[in-house]
XYZ file of C-alpha atoms in Angstrom:
142
model
C 0.000 0.000 0.000
C 1.476 3.315 -1.082
C 0.273 6.576 0.444
C 0.869 10.030 -0.939
C 2.639 12.666 1.092
C -0.651 14.517 1.730
C -2.296 11.351 3.039
C 0.608 10.802 5.430
C 0.346 14.399 6.655
C -3.425 14.069 7.162
C -3.066 10.762 9.057
C -0.364 12.221 11.302
C -2.493 15.314 11.950
C -5.637 13.312 12.764
C -3.723 11.233 15.342
C -2.790 14.405 17.234
C -5.904 15.084 19.341
C -4.850 18.547 20.530
C -4.266 19.669 16.948
C -7.701 18.408 15.881
C -9.341 20.194 18.835
C -7.451 23.398 17.992
C -8.612 23.133 14.376
C -12.219 22.787 15.563
C -11.865 25.918 17.727
C -10.345 27.883 14.848
C -13.163 26.789 12.525
C -15.735 27.912 15.136
C -14.033 31.314 15.429
C -14.042 31.763 11.660
C -17.713 30.766 11.410
C -18.565 33.237 14.199
C -16.707 35.974 12.314
C -18.373 35.129 9.000
C -21.886 35.121 10.488
C -21.303 37.839 13.127
C -24.244 40.009 12.075
C -26.657 37.090 12.350
C -25.228 35.803 15.652
C -25.250 39.152 17.466
C -28.548 40.113 19.121
C -28.169 43.856 18.420
C -26.490 46.200 15.967
C -22.939 47.003 17.194
C -23.746 50.735 17.249
C -27.108 50.317 19.034
C -26.913 51.949 22.453
C -29.312 52.292 25.351
C -28.298 54.858 27.965
C -30.647 53.265 30.506
C -28.307 50.262 30.673
C -24.772 51.679 30.912
C -22.202 49.315 32.524
C -24.869 46.683 33.032
C -23.517 43.305 34.172
C -24.210 40.178 32.116
C -27.710 38.765 32.305
C -27.880 35.160 33.392
C -29.864 32.704 31.288
C -32.294 30.643 33.362
C -33.776 27.269 32.501
C -35.762 26.631 35.672
C -38.165 28.645 37.773
C -39.392 27.303 41.112
C -37.880 23.907 40.298
C -39.781 23.564 37.014
C -37.918 23.287 33.700
C -38.909 25.938 31.162
C -37.662 27.368 27.902
C -34.581 29.598 28.364
C -35.363 33.072 29.699
C -33.770 36.102 31.335
C -35.131 38.211 34.131
C -35.526 41.945 33.732
C -33.109 44.314 35.448
C -33.839 47.439 37.450
C -31.278 50.183 37.914
C -30.800 52.442 40.875
C -28.412 55.378 41.274
C -26.550 55.631 44.586
C -26.574 59.379 45.262
C -23.559 59.166 47.602
C -21.230 57.566 45.043
C -23.174 58.301 41.814
C -22.797 54.658 40.812
C -25.581 52.793 39.105
C -26.386 49.395 40.552
C -28.488 46.790 38.799
C -30.758 44.302 40.498
C -32.543 41.316 38.996
C -36.297 41.852 38.829
C -37.961 38.409 38.997
C -41.366 39.919 38.196
C -40.164 40.593 34.628
C -39.454 37.416 32.672
C -38.400 37.494 29.011
C -38.238 34.188 27.093
C -35.310 33.780 24.716
C -36.375 32.920 21.175
C -34.498 31.694 18.125
C -34.646 33.667 14.869
C -35.954 36.911 16.376
C -36.570 40.137 14.484
C -34.189 42.841 15.655
C -31.970 45.603 14.339
C -31.572 45.533 10.537
C -28.180 44.579 9.108
C -26.556 43.749 5.790
C -24.903 40.328 5.660
C -21.571 40.528 3.794
C -22.756 43.751 2.162
C -25.170 41.747 -0.012
C -28.230 40.480 1.873
C -30.399 42.723 4.026
C -32.118 41.132 6.993
C -33.346 41.808 10.508
C -33.375 38.203 11.779
C -30.947 37.358 14.598
C -30.160 33.908 15.994
C -31.067 34.705 19.626
C -33.035 37.447 21.272
C -36.051 38.498 23.262
C -39.158 40.008 21.742
C -39.643 42.454 24.614
C -37.160 43.743 27.169
C -33.398 43.415 26.942
C -30.962 40.554 26.440
C -27.345 41.423 27.274
C -25.537 38.098 27.543
C -22.126 39.711 28.174
C -23.373 43.004 29.625
C -22.990 46.524 28.258
C -20.233 49.126 28.026
C -20.107 52.769 29.135
C -22.463 53.830 26.327
C -24.987 51.037 26.884
C -23.868 49.000 23.848
C -24.170 45.216 23.976
C -20.720 43.649 24.404
C -21.636 40.439 22.577
C -22.658 42.444 19.514
C -19.461 44.460 19.533
């Protein structure tokens, strides 16, 4: 049995588990970069001054011990007048289910296709998976 040089290289590469795992991670990063507009819940320039420096919102799957579809709780902000810092508290009375393929901010995919469908999002309320920056922009979208 005679193998070409490329077959030998491929076999050697596939036996190296760390290299295969690293290739999978690199492919995931490239796919995330290629489909960034679709994967991000908001437009990168969208800002909401009501949610500046907001911490990440936690995704919940259970409420009162019962499994449900993924959701996030609403957040309430309060300004500490002594330090002028805004603190955010989870508001369990506001519950926003996370949906797939949600209408959101319009974008142009690769400068060709116009769409407003995003992979994840909430129909009402906010969904800041990684929090916001000093201008209230979603960090996941940036």
